[in-house]
PDB file of C-alpha atoms in Angstrom:
ATOM      1  CA  UNK O   8       0.000   0.000   0.000  1.00  0.00           C
ATOM      2  CA  UNK O   9       1.197   3.513  -0.738  1.00  0.00           C
ATOM      3  CA  UNK O  10       2.548   5.331   2.297  1.00  0.00           C
ATOM      4  CA  UNK O  11       1.411   8.854   3.122  1.00  0.00           C
ATOM      5  CA  UNK O  12       3.330  11.676   4.759  1.00  0.00           C
ATOM      6  CA  UNK O  13       1.584  14.493   6.578  1.00  0.00           C
ATOM      7  CA  UNK O  14       2.881  17.294   8.793  1.00  0.00           C
ATOM      8  CA  UNK O  15       2.245  16.419  12.433  1.00  0.00           C
ATOM      9  CA  UNK O  16       0.535  19.708  13.225  1.00  0.00           C
ATOM     10  CA  UNK O  17      -0.788  22.920  11.702  1.00  0.00           C
ATOM     11  CA  UNK O  18      -2.520  26.050  12.895  1.00  0.00           C
ATOM     12  CA  UNK O  19      -5.207  28.011  11.097  1.00  0.00           C
ATOM     13  CA  UNK O  20      -7.061  31.225  11.945  1.00  0.00           C
ATOM     14  CA  UNK O  21     -10.803  30.939  12.335  1.00  0.00           C
ATOM     15  CA  UNK O  22     -12.605  31.956   9.141  1.00  0.00           C
ATOM     16  CA  UNK O  23      -9.584  31.372   6.963  1.00  0.00           C
ATOM     17  CA  UNK O  24      -9.017  28.459   4.609  1.00  0.00           C
ATOM     18  CA  UNK O  25      -7.163  25.495   6.066  1.00  0.00           C
ATOM     19  CA  UNK O  26      -4.949  23.728   3.544  1.00  0.00           C
ATOM     20  CA  UNK O  27      -3.754  20.326   4.709  1.00  0.00           C
ATOM     21  CA  UNK O  28      -1.066  18.687   2.561  1.00  0.00           C
ATOM     22  CA  UNK O  29      -0.391  15.009   2.040  1.00  0.00           C
ATOM     23  CA  UNK O  30       2.419  13.343   0.118  1.00  0.00           C
ATOM     24  CA  UNK O  31       1.818   9.942  -1.427  1.00  0.00           C
ATOM     25  CA  UNK O  32       4.638   9.661  -3.941  1.00  0.00           C
ATOM     26  CA  UNK O  33       4.328   5.861  -4.321  1.00  0.00           C
ATOM     27  CA  UNK O  34       0.631   5.911  -5.143  1.00  0.00           C
ATOM     28  CA  UNK O  35      -0.506   3.579  -7.914  1.00  0.00           C
ATOM     29  CA  UNK O  36      -2.901   4.457 -10.686  1.00  0.00           C
ATOM     30  CA  UNK O  37      -5.884   2.672  -9.175  1.00  0.00           C
ATOM     31  CA  UNK O  38      -5.459   3.864  -5.590  1.00  0.00           C
ATOM     32  CA  UNK O  39      -7.879   6.361  -4.081  1.00  0.00           C
ATOM     33  CA  UNK O  40      -6.955   9.177  -1.705  1.00  0.00           C
ATOM     34  CA  UNK O  41      -9.231   9.373   1.324  1.00  0.00           C
ATOM     35  CA  UNK O  42      -9.482  11.963   4.063  1.00  0.00           C
ATOM     36  CA  UNK O  43     -10.937  11.340   7.491  1.00  0.00           C
ATOM     37  CA  UNK O  44     -10.812  13.404  10.634  1.00  0.00           C
ATOM     38  CA  UNK O  45     -11.063  12.577  14.311  1.00  0.00           C
ATOM     39  CA  UNK O  46     -12.340  15.133  16.763  1.00  0.00           C
ATOM     40  CA  UNK O  47     -11.145  14.495  20.290  1.00  0.00           C
ATOM     41  CA  UNK O  48     -11.281  10.668  20.343  1.00  0.00           C
ATOM     42  CA  UNK O  49     -14.648  10.499  18.615  1.00  0.00           C
ATOM     43  CA  UNK O  50     -14.909   8.037  15.742  1.00  0.00           C
ATOM     44  CA  UNK O  51     -13.102   8.898  12.505  1.00  0.00           C
ATOM     45  CA  UNK O  52     -15.368  10.989  10.325  1.00  0.00           C
ATOM     46  CA  UNK O  53     -15.293  10.498   6.566  1.00  0.00           C
ATOM     47  CA  UNK O  54     -14.636  13.775   4.723  1.00  0.00           C
ATOM     48  CA  UNK O  55     -13.938  13.160   1.062  1.00  0.00           C
ATOM     49  CA  UNK O  56     -12.128  10.904  -1.391  1.00  0.00           C
ATOM     50  CA  UNK O  57     -10.843  11.073  -4.955  1.00  0.00           C
ATOM     51  CA  UNK O  58      -8.912   9.217  -7.612  1.00  0.00           C
ATOM     52  CA  UNK O  59      -7.461  11.787  -9.980  1.00  0.00           C
ATOM     53  CA  UNK O  60      -9.934  14.632 -10.387  1.00  0.00           C
ATOM     54  CA  UNK O  61     -10.457  17.361  -7.851  1.00  0.00           C
ATOM     55  CA  UNK O  62     -13.485  16.759  -5.664  1.00  0.00           C
ATOM     56  CA  UNK O  63     -15.728  19.018  -3.602  1.00  0.00           C
ATOM     57  CA  UNK O  64     -18.511  18.331  -1.171  1.00  0.00           C
ATOM     58  CA  UNK O  65     -20.281  20.229   1.598  1.00  0.00           C
ATOM     59  CA  UNK O  66     -17.372  19.719   3.968  1.00  0.00           C
ATOM     60  CA  UNK O  67     -14.229  20.242   1.939  1.00  0.00           C
ATOM     61  CA  UNK O  68     -12.381  20.238  -1.363  1.00  0.00           C
ATOM     62  CA  UNK O  69      -9.714  17.765  -2.402  1.00  0.00           C
ATOM     63  CA  UNK O  70      -7.047  18.859  -4.823  1.00  0.00           C
ATOM     64  CA  UNK O  71      -4.918  16.067  -6.305  1.00  0.00           C
ATOM     65  CA  UNK O  72      -1.834  16.997  -8.315  1.00  0.00           C
ATOM     66  CA  UNK O  73      -1.655  15.870 -11.909  1.00  0.00           C
ATOM     67  CA  UNK O  74       1.039  13.295 -11.129  1.00  0.00           C
ATOM     68  CA  UNK O  75      -1.081  12.166  -8.130  1.00  0.00           C
ATOM     69  CA  UNK O  76       1.950  12.180  -5.848  1.00  0.00           C
ATOM     70  CA  UNK O  77       0.411  14.666  -3.469  1.00  0.00           C
ATOM     71  CA  UNK O  78      -2.924  16.134  -2.489  1.00  0.00           C
ATOM     72  CA  UNK O  79      -4.354  18.951  -0.418  1.00  0.00           C
ATOM     73  CA  UNK O  80      -7.503  18.970   1.658  1.00  0.00           C
ATOM     74  CA  UNK O  81      -9.064  22.414   1.813  1.00  0.00           C
ATOM     75  CA  UNK O  82     -11.506  23.514   4.478  1.00  0.00           C
ATOM     76  CA  UNK O  83     -12.648  26.797   2.934  1.00  0.00           C
ATOM     77  CA  UNK O  84     -13.714  28.647   6.083  1.00  0.00           C
ATOM     78  CA  UNK O  85     -12.314  26.892   9.126  1.00  0.00           C
ATOM     79  CA  UNK O  86     -14.235  27.096  12.383  1.00  0.00           C
ATOM     80  CA  UNK O  87     -13.210  26.167  15.917  1.00  0.00           C
ATOM     81  CA  UNK O  88     -15.168  22.930  15.480  1.00  0.00           C
ATOM     82  CA  UNK O  89     -12.780  21.904  12.707  1.00  0.00           C
ATOM     83  CA  UNK O  90     -10.012  21.438  15.279  1.00  0.00           C
ATOM     84  CA  UNK O  91      -9.183  17.743  14.867  1.00  0.00           C
ATOM     85  CA  UNK O  92      -6.635  15.205  13.651  1.00  0.00           C
ATOM     86  CA  UNK O  93      -6.887  14.832   9.873  1.00  0.00           C
ATOM     87  CA  UNK O  94      -5.856  11.566   8.244  1.00  0.00           C
ATOM     88  CA  UNK O  95      -4.851  11.129   4.621  1.00  0.00           C
ATOM     89  CA  UNK O  96      -5.181   7.476   3.569  1.00  0.00           C
ATOM     90  CA  UNK O  97      -4.336   5.873   0.242  1.00  0.00           C
ATOM     91  CA  UNK O  98      -6.602   2.954  -0.461  1.00  0.00           C
ATOM     92  CA  UNK O  99      -5.963   0.441  -3.226  1.00  0.00           C
ATOM     93  CA  UNK O 100      -8.647  -0.570  -5.693  1.00  0.00           C
ATOM     94  CA  UNK O 101     -10.180  -3.868  -4.624  1.00  0.00           C
ATOM     95  CA  UNK O 102      -8.944  -2.703  -1.283  1.00  0.00           C
ATOM     96  CA  UNK O 103     -10.308  -5.500   0.675  1.00  0.00           C
ATOM     97  CA  UNK O 104     -11.438  -4.177   3.915  1.00  0.00           C
ATOM     98  CA  UNK O 105      -9.037  -2.361   6.111  1.00  0.00           C
ATOM     99  CA  UNK O 106      -8.220   1.305   6.336  1.00  0.00           C
ATOM    100  CA  UNK O 107      -4.669   1.968   7.490  1.00  0.00           C
ATOM    101  CA  UNK O 108      -4.450   5.082   9.636  1.00  0.00           C
ATOM    102  CA  UNK O 109      -1.196   6.929  10.137  1.00  0.00           C
ATOM    103  CA  UNK O 110      -0.465   9.676  12.612  1.00  0.00           C
ATOM    104  CA  UNK O 111      -2.336  12.382  10.716  1.00  0.00           C
ATOM    105  CA  UNK O 112      -2.106  16.167  11.037  1.00  0.00           C
ATOM    106  CA  UNK O 113      -3.377  17.816  14.186  1.00  0.00           C
ATOM    107  CA  UNK O 114      -5.127  20.976  12.987  1.00  0.00           C
ATOM    108  CA  UNK O 115      -5.681  23.661  15.568  1.00  0.00           C
ATOM    109  CA  UNK O 116      -8.119  26.389  14.527  1.00  0.00           C
ATOM    110  CA  UNK O 117      -7.519  29.520  16.574  1.00  0.00           C
ATOM    111  CA  UNK O 118      -9.837  32.475  17.171  1.00  0.00           C
TER     112      UNK O 118
ATOM    113  CA  UNK B1495     -28.077  11.593   7.894  1.00  0.00           C
ATOM    114  CA  UNK B1496     -27.847   7.872   8.757  1.00  0.00           C
ATOM    115  CA  UNK B1497     -25.149   6.986  11.250  1.00  0.00           C
ATOM    116  CA  UNK B1498     -23.473   4.091  12.996  1.00  0.00           C
ATOM    117  CA  UNK B1499     -24.433   3.840  16.667  1.00  0.00           C
ATOM    118  CA  UNK B1500     -22.466   2.078  19.379  1.00  0.00           C
ATOM    119  CA  UNK B1501     -23.375   1.032  22.899  1.00  0.00           C
ATOM    120  CA  UNK B1502     -22.352   1.426  25.618  1.00  0.00           C
ATOM    121  CA  UNK B1503     -20.298   4.593  25.327  1.00  0.00           C
ATOM    122  CA  UNK B1504     -18.133   3.456  28.246  1.00  0.00           C
ATOM    123  CA  UNK B1505     -17.673  -0.053  29.616  1.00  0.00           C
ATOM    124  CA  UNK B1506     -15.705  -0.872  32.744  1.00  0.00           C
ATOM    125  CA  UNK B1507     -14.853  -4.534  33.249  1.00  0.00           C
ATOM    126  CA  UNK B1508     -12.698  -6.602  35.556  1.00  0.00           C
ATOM    127  CA  UNK B1509      -9.734  -8.376  33.968  1.00  0.00           C
ATOM    128  CA  UNK B1510     -10.654 -11.880  32.895  1.00  0.00           C
ATOM    129  CA  UNK B1511     -14.302 -11.080  32.369  1.00  0.00           C
ATOM    130  CA  UNK B1512     -16.116 -11.320  29.061  1.00  0.00           C
ATOM    131  CA  UNK B1513     -17.345  -8.156  27.402  1.00  0.00           C
ATOM    132  CA  UNK B1514     -19.657  -7.568  24.439  1.00  0.00           C
ATOM    133  CA  UNK B1515     -19.572  -4.319  22.511  1.00  0.00           C
ATOM    134  CA  UNK B1516     -22.578  -3.530  20.366  1.00  0.00           C
ATOM    135  CA  UNK B1517     -23.024  -1.652  17.128  1.00  0.00           C
ATOM    136  CA  UNK B1518     -25.925  -0.804  14.860  1.00  0.00           C
ATOM    137  CA  UNK B1519     -24.515  -0.191  11.381  1.00  0.00           C
ATOM    138  CA  UNK B1520     -26.126   2.041   8.774  1.00  0.00           C
ATOM    139  CA  UNK B1521     -29.255   0.212   7.663  1.00  0.00           C
ATOM    140  CA  UNK B1522     -28.507  -0.529   4.007  1.00  0.00           C
ATOM    141  CA  UNK B1523     -24.840  -1.357   4.558  1.00  0.00           C
ATOM    142  CA  UNK B1524     -23.615  -4.909   4.148  1.00  0.00           C
ATOM    143  CA  UNK B1525     -19.980  -4.701   5.290  1.00  0.00           C
ATOM    144  CA  UNK B1526     -19.040  -4.231   8.912  1.00  0.00           C
ATOM    145  CA  UNK B1527     -15.769  -3.526  10.672  1.00  0.00           C
ATOM    146  CA  UNK B1528     -14.183  -3.150  14.077  1.00  0.00           C
ATOM    147  CA  UNK B1529     -11.200  -0.938  14.803  1.00  0.00           C
ATOM    148  CA  UNK B1530      -9.562  -0.010  18.053  1.00  0.00           C
ATOM    149  CA  UNK B1531      -7.459   2.875  19.298  1.00  0.00           C
ATOM    150  CA  UNK B1532      -5.322   2.577  22.388  1.00  0.00           C
ATOM    151  CA  UNK B1533      -4.968   5.930  24.140  1.00  0.00           C
ATOM    152  CA  UNK B1534      -2.472   8.116  22.303  1.00  0.00           C
ATOM    153  CA  UNK B1535      -1.920   5.603  19.509  1.00  0.00           C
ATOM    154  CA  UNK B1536      -3.147   5.102  15.960  1.00  0.00           C
ATOM    155  CA  UNK B1537      -6.483   3.675  14.912  1.00  0.00           C
ATOM    156  CA  UNK B1538      -5.928  -0.026  14.160  1.00  0.00           C
ATOM    157  CA  UNK B1539      -8.011  -2.410  12.071  1.00  0.00           C
ATOM    158  CA  UNK B1540      -9.299  -5.513  13.840  1.00  0.00           C
ATOM    159  CA  UNK B1541     -11.755  -7.345  11.608  1.00  0.00           C
ATOM    160  CA  UNK B1542     -14.202  -7.071   8.742  1.00  0.00           C
ATOM    161  CA  UNK B1543     -17.405  -9.056   8.312  1.00  0.00           C
ATOM    162  CA  UNK B1544     -19.647  -9.756   5.359  1.00  0.00           C
ATOM    163  CA  UNK B1545     -22.398 -12.256   4.692  1.00  0.00           C
ATOM    164  CA  UNK B1546     -22.082 -13.688   8.202  1.00  0.00           C
ATOM    165  CA  UNK B1547     -18.415 -14.443   7.803  1.00  0.00           C
ATOM    166  CA  UNK B1548     -15.148 -12.808   8.724  1.00  0.00           C
ATOM    167  CA  UNK B1549     -13.598 -11.586   5.482  1.00  0.00           C
ATOM    168  CA  UNK B1550     -10.361 -10.191   6.877  1.00  0.00           C
ATOM    169  CA  UNK B1551      -8.715  -9.891  10.272  1.00  0.00           C
ATOM    170  CA  UNK B1552      -5.535  -8.453  11.708  1.00  0.00           C
ATOM    171  CA  UNK B1553      -2.965 -10.056  13.976  1.00  0.00           C
ATOM    172  CA  UNK B1554      -4.598  -8.297  16.908  1.00  0.00           C
ATOM    173  CA  UNK B1555      -7.813 -10.255  16.364  1.00  0.00           C
ATOM    174  CA  UNK B1556      -6.786 -13.451  18.120  1.00  0.00           C
ATOM    175  CA  UNK B1557      -8.865 -16.271  19.597  1.00  0.00           C
ATOM    176  CA  UNK B1558     -10.038 -14.057  22.434  1.00  0.00           C
ATOM    177  CA  UNK B1559     -12.051 -11.986  19.979  1.00  0.00           C
ATOM    178  CA  UNK B1560     -15.189 -12.920  18.067  1.00  0.00           C
ATOM    179  CA  UNK B1561     -17.775 -11.068  16.033  1.00  0.00           C
ATOM    180  CA  UNK B1562     -21.396 -11.807  15.335  1.00  0.00           C
ATOM    181  CA  UNK B1563     -24.423 -10.379  13.616  1.00  0.00           C
ATOM    182  CA  UNK B1564     -27.093 -11.841  15.884  1.00  0.00           C
ATOM    183  CA  UNK B1565     -30.009 -10.250  14.046  1.00  0.00           C
ATOM    184  CA  UNK B1566     -30.712  -7.980  11.112  1.00  0.00           C
ATOM    185  CA  UNK B1567     -29.512  -4.815  12.783  1.00  0.00           C
ATOM    186  CA  UNK B1568     -26.826  -5.467  15.397  1.00  0.00           C
ATOM    187  CA  UNK B1569     -23.143  -6.276  15.002  1.00  0.00           C
ATOM    188  CA  UNK B1570     -21.191  -7.287  18.085  1.00  0.00           C
ATOM    189  CA  UNK B1571     -17.583  -7.685  19.183  1.00  0.00           C
ATOM    190  CA  UNK B1572     -16.955 -10.103  22.042  1.00  0.00           C
ATOM    191  CA  UNK B1573     -13.755 -10.328  24.044  1.00  0.00           C
ATOM    192  CA  UNK B1574     -13.811 -13.597  25.994  1.00  0.00           C
ATOM    193  CA  UNK B1575     -11.293 -13.010  28.750  1.00  0.00           C
ATOM    194  CA  UNK B1576     -10.247  -9.398  28.898  1.00  0.00           C
ATOM    195  CA  UNK B1577      -6.693  -8.297  29.603  1.00  0.00           C
ATOM    196  CA  UNK B1578      -5.414  -4.951  30.804  1.00  0.00           C
ATOM    197  CA  UNK B1579      -4.029  -4.255  27.338  1.00  0.00           C
ATOM    198  CA  UNK B1580      -7.513  -4.517  25.829  1.00  0.00           C
ATOM    199  CA  UNK B1581      -8.263  -1.108  27.330  1.00  0.00           C
ATOM    200  CA  UNK B1582      -8.955   1.110  24.309  1.00  0.00           C
ATOM    201  CA  UNK B1583     -11.586   2.879  22.260  1.00  0.00           C
ATOM    202  CA  UNK B1584     -13.363   0.410  19.998  1.00  0.00           C
ATOM    203  CA  UNK B1585     -14.924   1.766  16.819  1.00  0.00           C
ATOM    204  CA  UNK B1586     -17.460   0.047  14.623  1.00  0.00           C
ATOM    205  CA  UNK B1587     -17.761   1.015  10.965  1.00  0.00           C
ATOM    206  CA  UNK B1588     -19.907   0.015   8.030  1.00  0.00           C
ATOM    207  CA  UNK B1589     -19.909   0.449   4.269  1.00  0.00           C
ATOM    208  CA  UNK B1590     -22.098  -0.557   1.369  1.00  0.00           C
ATOM    209  CA  UNK B1591     -19.166  -2.180  -0.426  1.00  0.00           C
ATOM    210  CA  UNK B1592     -15.488  -2.964  -0.186  1.00  0.00           C
ATOM    211  CA  UNK B1593     -14.293  -1.326  -3.350  1.00  0.00           C
ATOM    212  CA  UNK B1594     -11.965   1.544  -2.716  1.00  0.00           C
ATOM    213  CA  UNK B1595     -14.490   4.159  -3.840  1.00  0.00           C
ATOM    214  CA  UNK B1596     -16.943   3.162  -1.109  1.00  0.00           C
ATOM    215  CA  UNK B1597     -16.149   4.878   2.184  1.00  0.00           C
ATOM    216  CA  UNK B1598     -16.450   3.342   5.612  1.00  0.00           C
ATOM    217  CA  UNK B1599     -18.520   5.277   8.141  1.00  0.00           C
ATOM    218  CA  UNK B1600     -17.628   5.071  11.809  1.00  0.00           C
ATOM    219  CA  UNK B1601     -19.523   5.204  15.067  1.00  0.00           C
ATOM    220  CA  UNK B1602     -18.357   7.273  18.024  1.00  0.00           C
ATOM    221  CA  UNK B1603     -16.921   4.290  19.798  1.00  0.00           C
ATOM    222  CA  UNK B1604     -17.032   2.447  23.093  1.00  0.00           C
ATOM    223  CA  UNK B1605     -14.384   3.250  25.650  1.00  0.00           C
ATOM    224  CA  UNK B1606     -13.384  -0.062  27.242  1.00  0.00           C
ATOM    225  CA  UNK B1607     -11.579   0.163  30.559  1.00  0.00           C
ATOM    226  CA  UNK B1608     -10.178  -3.039  32.037  1.00  0.00           C
ATOM    227  CA  UNK B1609      -9.413  -2.968  35.768  1.00  0.00           C
TER     228      UNK B1609
END
């Protein structure tokens, strides 16, 4: 499975966009990029996923570079409630079942 | 929005006792999972379950663990003889498929404390 690298922590001002990077330089052509977040030991919350095209939903946008070796999760207007650990996970096609969580990025949104 | 629900939210058990953690997956989902997270550590996969069978399990999921779907709505994780190191958050998840474009959705977990 492709490994992901994320910064351990980031800060963001409330109301500003939070841009969370993820490197996945060994990603294969059929592997999806997933983002989850975990707010204070609650269950991981699914945010968004994509294969090669940029994706947007009500929570966030996912920008995947053309070579697919990195991606950025964008929270367009961060609020205090977005303070959480954000996990970038690369999931193979025909993934079977497990999600492999790394250490993630701890995002602190500050007033 | 449909969600995965888990009960109880906190379970305290004496070492050596059996414990059953319960989950109600999202109603139209067919694939069910258990993960755990020891305090301060990563979320770890335990087991997946489909069509009344275990489809995949990790090394953590040894003979002390079992899973069951006793009826059409519940999915349970049983630990037969709990150890101190079983203390963790246990998360249930469900999905409507196992292909990589089908996300898993998680419950808020059961905190298991072994004394």
